[in-house]
Coordinates of N, CA and C in Angstrom, one line a residue:
X77 N 59.4 52.1 127.2 CA 59.6 51.7 125.9 C 58.3 50.9 125.4
X78 N 57.9 50.9 124.0 CA 56.8 50.4 123.7 C 55.5 51.0 124.2
X79 N 54.1 50.6 123.7 CA 53.0 51.0 123.8 C 52.5 50.6 124.9
X80 N 51.3 51.5 125.6 CA 51.0 51.2 126.8 C 49.3 51.2 126.4
X81 N 48.7 50.0 127.1 CA 47.3 49.7 127.0 C 46.7 49.6 128.0
X82 N 45.9 50.3 128.4 CA 45.0 49.9 129.6 C 43.7 49.3 129.6
X83 N 43.3 48.4 130.5 CA 42.1 47.8 130.1 C 41.3 47.4 131.6
X84 N 39.9 48.0 131.5 CA 39.4 47.5 133.1 C 38.6 46.3 132.7
X85 N 38.4 45.7 134.1 CA 37.4 44.6 134.0 C 36.3 44.8 134.9
X86 N 36.2 44.6 136.2 CA 35.1 44.8 137.3 C 35.0 46.1 137.7
X87 N 36.3 46.6 138.0 CA 36.2 48.0 138.7 C 37.6 48.8 138.8
X88 N 37.5 49.9 139.2 CA 38.8 50.8 139.2 C 39.8 50.0 139.8
X89 N 39.6 48.9 140.7 CA 40.8 48.5 141.5 C 41.3 47.3 140.7
X90 N 40.5 47.0 139.5 CA 41.0 45.8 138.8 C 41.6 46.4 137.4
X91 N 41.9 47.5 137.3 CA 42.5 48.3 135.9 C 43.9 47.6 135.7
X92 N 44.0 47.1 134.6 CA 45.3 46.5 134.0 C 45.8 47.3 133.1
X93 N 47.3 47.1 133.2 CA 48.0 48.0 132.5 C 49.1 46.8 131.6
X94 N 49.0 47.0 130.4 CA 50.0 46.1 129.6 C 50.8 46.9 128.8
X95 N 52.1 46.4 129.0 CA 53.2 47.4 128.2 C 54.3 46.5 128.0
X96 N 54.9 46.9 126.8 CA 56.1 46.1 126.4 C 57.1 46.9 126.8
X97 N 57.9 46.4 127.8 CA 59.0 47.0 128.8 C 60.3 46.9 128.1
X98 N 60.6 46.0 127.1 CA 62.0 45.7 126.3 C 62.0 44.7 125.4
X99 N 63.3 44.8 125.0 CA 63.4 43.6 124.0 C 64.1 42.4 124.9
X100 N 63.8 41.0 124.0 CA 64.1 40.0 124.9 C 65.8 40.0 125.0
X101 N 66.4 40.4 124.3 CA 67.9 40.5 124.5 C 68.5 41.8 125.2
X102 N 67.5 42.4 125.8 CA 67.9 43.8 126.5 C 68.6 43.6 127.6
X103 N 68.4 42.4 128.6 CA 68.6 41.9 129.9 C 69.5 40.6 129.6
X104 N 70.7 40.5 130.2 CA 71.5 39.3 130.0 C 70.7 38.3 130.8
X105 N 71.2 37.0 130.5 CA 70.5 35.9 131.4 C 71.4 36.1 132.8
X106 N 70.7 35.8 134.2 CA 70.9 36.3 135.2 C 71.4 37.7 135.5
X107 N 70.5 38.4 135.1 CA 70.8 40.0 135.0 C 69.1 40.5 135.5
X108 N 68.9 41.8 135.8 CA 67.7 42.4 136.3 C 67.8 43.8 135.9
X109 N 66.7 44.5 135.5 CA 66.9 45.9 135.3 C 65.4 46.5 135.7
X110 N 65.4 47.9 135.9 CA 64.2 48.6 136.4 C 63.7 49.4 135.0
X111 N 62.3 49.3 135.1 CA 61.5 49.9 134.0 C 60.5 50.8 134.5
X112 N 60.1 51.8 134.0 CA 59.0 52.5 134.2 C 57.9 52.0 133.4
X113 N 56.6 51.7 134.1 CA 55.4 51.2 133.4 C 54.1 52.1 133.7
X114 N 53.2 52.3 132.7 CA 52.2 53.4 132.8 C 52.8 54.7 132.8
X115 N 52.0 55.5 133.0 CA 51.9 57.1 133.2 C 52.1 57.8 134.4
X116 N 52.2 57.0 135.6 CA 52.2 57.7 136.7 C 53.6 57.6 137.4
X117 N 54.9 57.0 136.7 CA 56.1 57.2 137.1 C 56.3 55.9 138.1
X118 N 55.4 54.9 137.7 CA 55.5 53.5 138.5 C 56.8 52.8 138.1
X119 N 57.5 51.9 138.8 CA 58.6 51.3 138.4 C 58.4 49.8 138.7
X120 N 59.0 49.1 138.0 CA 58.8 47.5 138.2 C 60.3 46.9 138.0
X121 N 60.7 45.7 138.5 CA 61.8 45.1 138.2 C 61.8 44.0 137.5
X122 N 62.4 43.9 136.6 CA 62.4 42.5 135.5 C 63.7 41.8 135.7
X123 N 63.5 40.6 135.8 CA 64.8 39.7 136.1 C 64.7 38.6 135.0
X124 N 65.6 38.2 134.5 CA 65.8 37.5 133.6 C 67.1 36.0 134.1
X125 N 66.2 34.9 134.1 CA 67.2 33.8 134.9 C 66.6 32.6 134.1
X126 N 67.6 31.9 133.8 CA 67.4 30.6 133.1 C 66.8 30.9 131.8
X127 N 66.8 31.9 131.0 CA 66.0 32.5 130.0 C 64.6 32.6 130.2
X128 N 64.2 32.7 131.4 CA 62.8 33.2 131.6 C 62.8 34.6 132.3
X129 N 61.7 35.2 132.0 CA 61.5 36.3 132.4 C 60.4 36.6 133.5
X130 N 60.4 37.3 134.5 CA 59.8 37.5 135.9 C 59.7 39.0 136.0
X131 N 58.6 39.5 137.0 CA 58.7 41.0 137.1 C 58.0 41.2 138.5
X132 N 58.5 42.0 139.5 CA 58.2 42.2 140.7 C 57.9 43.7 140.9
X133 N 57.4 44.0 142.2 CA 57.7 45.4 142.6 C 59.2 46.1 142.7
X134 N 59.3 47.2 142.5 CA 61.0 47.6 142.2 C 61.6 47.8 143.7
X135 N 60.6 47.9 144.6 CA 61.2 48.4 145.9 C 60.9 47.7 146.9
X136 N 62.0 47.4 148.0 CA 62.0 46.6 149.1 C 60.6 47.2 150.0
X137 N 59.9 46.2 150.6 CA 58.7 46.5 151.2 C 59.3 46.8 152.7
X138 N 60.3 46.9 153.0 CA 61.0 47.2 154.4 C 61.1 48.7 154.3
X139 N 62.1 49.3 153.9 CA 61.9 50.6 153.7 C 62.4 51.4 152.5
X140 N 61.8 50.6 151.4 CA 61.6 51.2 149.8 C 63.1 51.5 149.3
X141 N 64.0 50.5 149.5 CA 65.2 50.6 149.0 C 65.2 50.0 147.4
X142 N 66.1 50.6 146.4 CA 65.7 49.9 145.1 C 66.2 48.6 145.0
X143 N 65.4 47.7 144.7 CA 65.8 46.0 144.6 C 66.9 45.9 143.6
X144 N 66.9 47.0 142.3 CA 67.8 46.7 141.1 C 69.1 46.8 141.5
X145 N 69.5 47.3 142.9 CA 70.6 47.5 143.5 C 71.5 46.5 144.3
X146 N 70.6 45.7 144.3 CA 70.5 44.5 145.6 C 71.2 43.3 144.6
X147 N 71.4 42.2 145.5 CA 72.1 41.1 144.9 C 70.8 39.8 144.3
X148 N 71.1 39.3 143.3 CA 70.3 38.3 142.7 C 70.9 37.1 143.1
X149 N 69.7 36.0 143.3 CA 70.4 34.9 144.0 C 69.6 33.7 142.9
X150 N 69.2 32.4 143.5 CA 68.7 31.5 142.7 C 67.2 31.7 143.0
X151 N 66.5 32.6 142.2 CA 65.2 32.6 142.2 C 64.8 33.7 143.3
X152 N 65.7 34.5 143.8 CA 65.5 35.5 144.7 C 66.3 36.5 144.3
X153 N 65.8 37.9 145.2 CA 66.7 39.2 145.1 C 66.8 39.7 146.5
X154 N 67.8 40.2 147.0 CA 68.1 40.5 148.3 C 68.5 41.9 148.0
X155 N 67.8 42.8 149.3 CA 67.7 44.1 149.3 C 69.0 44.7 149.7
X156 N 69.6 45.8 148.8 CA 71.0 46.0 149.2 C 71.3 46.9 150.5
X157 N 70.0 47.1 151.4 CA 70.1 48.0 152.7 C 70.2 47.1 153.8
X158 N 69.3 46.3 153.7 CA 69.2 45.6 155.3 C 69.2 44.1 155.0
X159 N 69.1 43.5 153.8 CA 69.1 42.3 153.4 C 68.0 41.3 153.3
X160 N 66.9 41.9 153.2 CA 65.6 41.3 153.2 C 65.8 40.6 151.7
X161 N 65.0 39.6 151.8 CA 65.1 38.6 150.5 C 63.6 38.5 149.9
X162 N 63.4 38.5 148.7 CA 62.2 38.1 148.0 C 62.4 37.1 147.1
X163 N 61.2 36.3 146.6 CA 61.5 35.4 145.7 C 60.8 36.3 144.7
X164 N 61.7 36.1 143.5 CA 61.2 37.2 142.3 C 60.4 36.4 141.3
X165 N 59.7 35.2 141.6 CA 58.7 34.6 140.8 C 57.5 34.9 141.6
X166 N 57.1 34.9 142.8 CA 55.9 35.1 143.4 C 55.9 36.5 144.2
X167 N 56.9 37.1 144.5 CA 57.1 38.1 145.3 C 56.9 38.0 146.7
X168 N 56.8 36.8 147.5 CA 57.0 36.5 148.6 C 58.2 36.9 149.4
X169 N 58.0 37.3 150.6 CA 59.4 37.5 151.2 C 59.7 36.3 152.2
X170 N 61.1 36.2 152.0 CA 61.7 34.8 152.6 C 62.6 34.9 153.3
X171 N 62.9 36.2 153.9 CA 64.0 36.6 154.9 C 63.8 37.9 155.4
X172 N 63.9 37.9 156.8 CA 63.7 39.2 157.4 C 65.2 40.1 157.3
X173 N 65.0 41.5 157.3 CA 64.1 42.4 158.2 C 62.9 42.5 157.2
X174 N 61.9 43.0 157.9 CA 60.6 43.4 157.0 C 59.6 42.0 157.0
X175 N 58.2 42.3 157.2 CA 57.5 41.3 157.1 C 56.5 40.9 155.8
X176 N 56.5 42.1 155.1 CA 55.6 41.9 153.7 C 56.1 41.5 152.7
X177 N 55.4 41.1 151.6 CA 55.8 40.6 150.3 C 55.8 42.0 149.3
X178 N 56.2 41.5 148.2 CA 56.2 42.7 147.2 C 55.2 42.1 146.0
X179 N 54.7 43.1 145.1 CA 54.0 42.5 143.9 C 54.6 41.9 143.0
X180 N 53.9 40.9 142.6 CA 54.4 40.2 141.2 C 53.6 40.5 140.1
X181 N 54.1 40.4 138.7 CA 53.3 40.7 137.8 C 53.4 39.6 136.5
X182 N 52.3 39.5 135.6 CA 52.6 38.6 134.7 C 53.7 38.9 133.5
X183 N 54.4 38.3 133.1 CA 55.5 38.4 132.0 C 55.0 37.5 130.9
X184 N 55.1 38.0 129.7 CA 55.0 37.2 128.6 C 56.1 37.8 127.3
X185 N 56.4 36.8 126.5 CA 57.4 37.1 125.5 C 57.1 36.7 124.1
X186 N 57.0 37.6 123.3 CA 56.3 37.5 121.8 C 57.0 38.1 121.0
X187 N 57.7 37.4 119.9 CA 58.3 38.2 118.8 C 59.5 39.1 119.2
X188 N 60.1 38.5 120.4 CA 61.3 39.1 120.9 C 60.9 40.3 121.7
X189 N 59.9 40.7 122.2 CA 59.3 41.7 122.7 C 58.8 41.1 124.5
X190 N 59.0 41.9 125.4 CA 58.9 41.5 126.6 C 57.7 42.4 127.3
X191 N 56.5 41.7 127.3 CA 55.4 42.6 127.6 C 55.0 42.1 129.5
X192 N 54.7 43.5 130.0 CA 54.3 43.1 131.4 C 52.8 43.5 131.6
X193 N 52.1 42.6 132.3 CA 50.6 42.9 132.8 C 50.8 43.3 134.1
X194 N 49.9 44.5 134.5 CA 50.1 44.7 136.1 C 48.8 45.4 136.4
X195 N 48.2 45.2 137.5 CA 47.0 45.9 137.8 C 47.5 47.1 138.6
X196 N 46.9 47.9 138.5 CA 47.0 49.5 138.8 C 47.2 49.4 140.3
X197 N 46.6 49.1 140.9 CA 46.6 49.1 142.6 C 48.0 48.5 143.0
X198 N 48.4 47.2 142.3 CA 49.6 46.7 142.8 C 50.6 47.5 142.4
X199 N 50.7 48.2 141.3 CA 51.6 49.0 141.0 C 51.8 50.2 142.2
X200 N 50.9 50.7 142.4 CA 50.9 51.8 143.5 C 51.3 51.3 144.9
X201 N 51.3 50.1 145.3 CA 51.3 49.6 146.5 C 52.6 48.7 146.7
X202 N 53.8 49.2 147.3 CA 54.9 48.3 147.2 C 54.8 47.3 148.3
X203 N 54.0 47.1 149.1 CA 53.7 46.2 150.1 C 52.4 45.3 149.8
X204 N 52.8 44.2 150.2 CA 51.7 43.1 150.1 C 51.8 42.4 151.4
X205 N 50.4 42.7 152.2 CA 50.2 42.0 153.4 C 49.5 40.6 153.1
X206 N 49.9 39.6 153.2 CA 49.2 38.5 153.1 C 48.1 38.1 153.9
X207 N 47.0 37.5 153.5 CA 45.8 37.7 154.3 C 46.1 36.5 155.5
X208 N 45.4 37.1 156.5 CA 45.8 36.5 158.0 C 44.6 36.0 158.5
X209 N 44.5 34.6 159.0 CA 43.1 33.8 159.4 C 43.0 34.6 161.1
X210 N 41.7 35.0 161.1 CA 41.4 35.8 162.2 C 41.0 34.7 163.3
X211 N 41.2 35.2 164.7 CA 41.1 34.4 165.9 C 40.1 33.8 166.1
X212 N 39.6 32.5 166.4 CA 38.5 31.6 166.5 C 38.4 31.3 168.1
X213 N 37.5 31.9 168.9 CA 37.5 31.5 170.3 C 37.2 30.1 170.4
X214 N 36.6 29.4 169.7 CA 35.9 28.1 169.8 C 37.2 27.3 169.6
X215 N 38.2 27.5 168.9 CA 39.5 26.5 168.9 C 40.5 27.0 170.1
X216 N 40.7 25.7 171.0 CA 40.9 25.9 172.1 C 42.7 25.4 172.3
X217 N 43.1 25.2 171.0 CA 44.5 24.8 171.1 C 45.3 26.5 171.3
X218 N 46.5 26.4 171.9 CA 47.1 27.4 171.9 C 48.7 27.1 171.6
X219 N 49.2 28.1 170.9 CA 50.8 28.4 170.7 C 51.5 29.3 171.6
X220 N 52.5 29.0 171.9 CA 52.9 30.0 172.8 C 54.4 30.2 172.1
X221 N 54.8 31.4 171.8 CA 56.2 31.9 171.2 C 56.7 32.8 172.1
X222 N 58.2 32.1 172.3 CA 59.0 32.9 173.3 C 60.0 33.8 172.4
X223 N 59.9 35.0 172.7 CA 60.8 36.0 171.9 C 59.9 37.2 171.0
X224 N 60.2 38.4 171.1 CA 59.5 39.0 169.9 C 60.4 39.6 168.8
X225 N 61.9 38.9 168.8 CA 62.7 39.3 167.9 C 62.1 38.9 166.4
X226 N 62.8 39.0 165.4 CA 62.3 38.8 164.1 C 61.9 37.1 163.7
X227 N 62.4 36.5 164.4 CA 61.9 34.9 164.5 C 60.5 34.5 164.9
X228 N 60.5 35.4 166.3 CA 59.0 35.2 167.1 C 58.0 35.9 166.2
X229 N 58.3 37.3 165.6 CA 57.4 38.0 165.2 C 56.8 37.4 163.7
X230 N 57.7 36.7 163.2 CA 57.4 35.9 161.9 C 56.6 34.8 162.0
X231 N 57.0 34.3 163.0 CA 56.6 32.9 163.5 C 54.9 33.2 163.6
X232 N 54.6 34.2 164.6 CA 53.3 34.4 164.6 C 52.5 34.7 163.5
X233 N 53.0 35.4 162.8 CA 52.3 35.7 161.5 C 52.0 34.7 160.5
X234 N 53.3 33.8 160.8 CA 53.3 32.7 159.5 C 52.0 31.8 160.0
X235 N 52.0 31.3 161.2 CA 50.8 30.7 161.8 C 49.1 31.1 161.4
X236 N 49.0 32.6 161.4 CA 47.9 32.9 160.8 C 47.9 33.0 159.4
X237 N 48.9 33.2 158.6 CA 48.9 33.1 157.1 C 48.7 31.5 156.6
X238 N 48.9 30.8 157.4 CA 49.2 29.3 157.1 C 47.7 28.8 157.7
X239 N 46.7 29.6 158.3 CA 45.2 29.2 158.3 C 45.1 28.7 160.1
X240 N 46.1 29.0 160.9 CA 45.8 28.6 162.3 C 44.8 29.9 163.0
X241 N 43.8 29.5 163.7 CA 42.8 30.4 164.3 C 42.8 30.3 165.7
X242 N 43.5 29.6 166.4 CA 43.7 29.2 167.7 C 44.2 30.5 168.4
X243 N 44.5 30.3 169.9 CA 45.0 31.0 170.5 C 46.8 31.3 170.3
X244 N 47.2 32.6 170.5 CA 48.4 32.7 170.2 C 49.1 33.5 171.2
X245 N 50.2 33.2 172.0 CA 50.6 34.1 173.0 C 52.2 34.6 172.9
X246 N 52.5 35.6 172.6 CA 54.1 36.2 172.2 C 54.7 36.6 173.7
X247 N 55.7 36.0 174.1 CA 56.2 36.3 175.5 C 57.4 37.0 175.2
X248 N 57.7 38.1 175.9 CA 58.9 38.9 175.6 C 59.2 39.7 176.7
X249 N 60.4 40.1 177.1 CA 61.0 40.9 178.2 C 60.5 42.2 177.8
X250 N 60.4 42.6 176.4 CA 60.4 44.1 175.8 C 58.8 44.9 176.3
X251 N 58.8 45.9 176.6 CA 57.6 46.8 177.0 C 56.8 47.0 176.1
X252 N 57.2 46.8 174.8 CA 56.8 47.2 173.6 C 56.4 46.1 172.8
X253 N 55.5 46.3 171.8 CA 55.0 45.7 170.7 C 56.5 45.3 169.9
X254 N 56.6 44.0 169.1 CA 57.9 43.9 168.2 C 58.1 45.3 167.5
X255 N 59.5 45.3 167.6 CA 59.8 47.0 166.8 C 60.9 46.4 165.8
X256 N 61.3 47.5 165.1 CA 62.4 47.2 164.0 C 63.6 47.4 164.3
X257 N 64.3 46.4 164.9 CA 65.9 46.7 165.8 C 66.7 47.0 164.7
X258 N 66.6 47.1 163.3 CA 67.6 47.4 162.5 C 67.7 48.9 162.4
X259 N 66.5 49.7 162.7 CA 66.5 51.4 162.9 C 67.5 51.7 164.0
X260 N 67.7 50.9 165.0 CA 68.2 51.4 166.2 C 69.5 51.8 166.2
X261 N 70.1 51.3 165.3 CA 71.6 51.7 165.0 C 71.7 53.1 164.0
X262 N 70.6 53.5 163.4 CA 70.6 54.7 162.4 C 69.9 55.6 163.1
X263 N 68.8 55.7 164.0 CA 68.3 56.6 164.6 C 67.9 56.5 166.3
X264 N 69.1 56.4 166.7 CA 69.4 56.2 168.1 C 68.4 57.2 169.1
X265 N 67.7 58.3 168.7 CA 66.7 58.9 169.4 C 65.2 58.5 169.2
X266 N 65.3 57.4 168.4 CA 63.6 57.0 168.0 C 63.2 56.6 169.2
X267 N 61.8 57.0 169.0 CA 60.9 56.4 170.2 C 60.2 55.1 169.6
X268 N 60.3 54.0 170.6 CA 60.1 52.6 170.4 C 58.4 52.8 169.5
X269 N 57.6 53.7 169.7 CA 56.3 53.5 169.3 C 56.4 54.1 167.9
X270 N 57.6 54.5 167.3 CA 57.6 55.2 165.9 C 58.5 54.1 165.2
X271 N 58.7 52.8 165.8 CA 59.4 52.3 165.0 C 58.9 50.4 165.0
X272 N 57.5 50.5 165.5 CA 56.7 49.1 165.4 C 56.5 48.5 164.2
X273 N 56.7 47.1 164.3 CA 56.6 46.6 162.9 C 55.2 46.6 162.7
X274 N 54.4 46.5 163.5 CA 52.9 46.5 163.4 C 52.2 47.1 164.6
X275 N 51.1 47.8 164.1 CA 50.4 48.5 165.3 C 49.6 47.5 166.0
X276 N 49.0 48.1 167.4 CA 48.4 47.6 168.3 C 46.9 46.9 167.9
X277 N 46.4 47.7 166.8 CA 45.3 47.1 166.2 C 45.5 46.0 165.5
X278 N 46.7 46.0 164.6 CA 47.1 45.0 163.7 C 46.7 43.4 164.6
X279 N 47.5 43.5 166.0 CA 47.6 42.3 166.6 C 46.2 41.9 167.5
X280 N 45.5 43.1 167.7 CA 44.1 42.8 168.5 C 42.8 42.0 167.5
X281 N 43.2 42.4 166.4 CA 41.9 42.0 165.3 C 42.3 40.6 165.1
X282 N 43.5 40.0 165.3 CA 43.7 38.9 165.0 C 44.0 37.9 166.1

């Protein structure tokens, strides 16, 4: 719906699409709707809550489930498949499974029209990996996390996201790196290496 405007700032990765996606009254309060934006079939999720509009990526960062079919909460949307929960104001992931956030986009309302501004690279990437601080061998402080399940895995990443650059030790009985336990009930023949949450390299460089 509406016209599409594209503008470039510093380079290709900074290209921005601006588009009127709907009318202000098209979405009821505490409702959400999926819209196509741009010319490449990319979709976004627009949420209306307390008469404010927000826009995020339309797919869960875990396995790509359509969030429009999920459950809307107070400031959050929960995936219909495995229950991952996202803040629809920031795109931040707030509950496992899954470790990555989803993109969020700027929304403005004028003359009854709801317009979304989105960077092209964000539209084309359903996962946002938050910046992680790299290990600093000069920091002698050590954190030990016991267990490589969802809580332990999220804990070590959160420490790096919040700027901790000391030593991290993750203790587990498993012979593998942290893996996606939700997939075990759906693909019993899966090799552990095919359902790892992160690669070996991801952990080594941090």
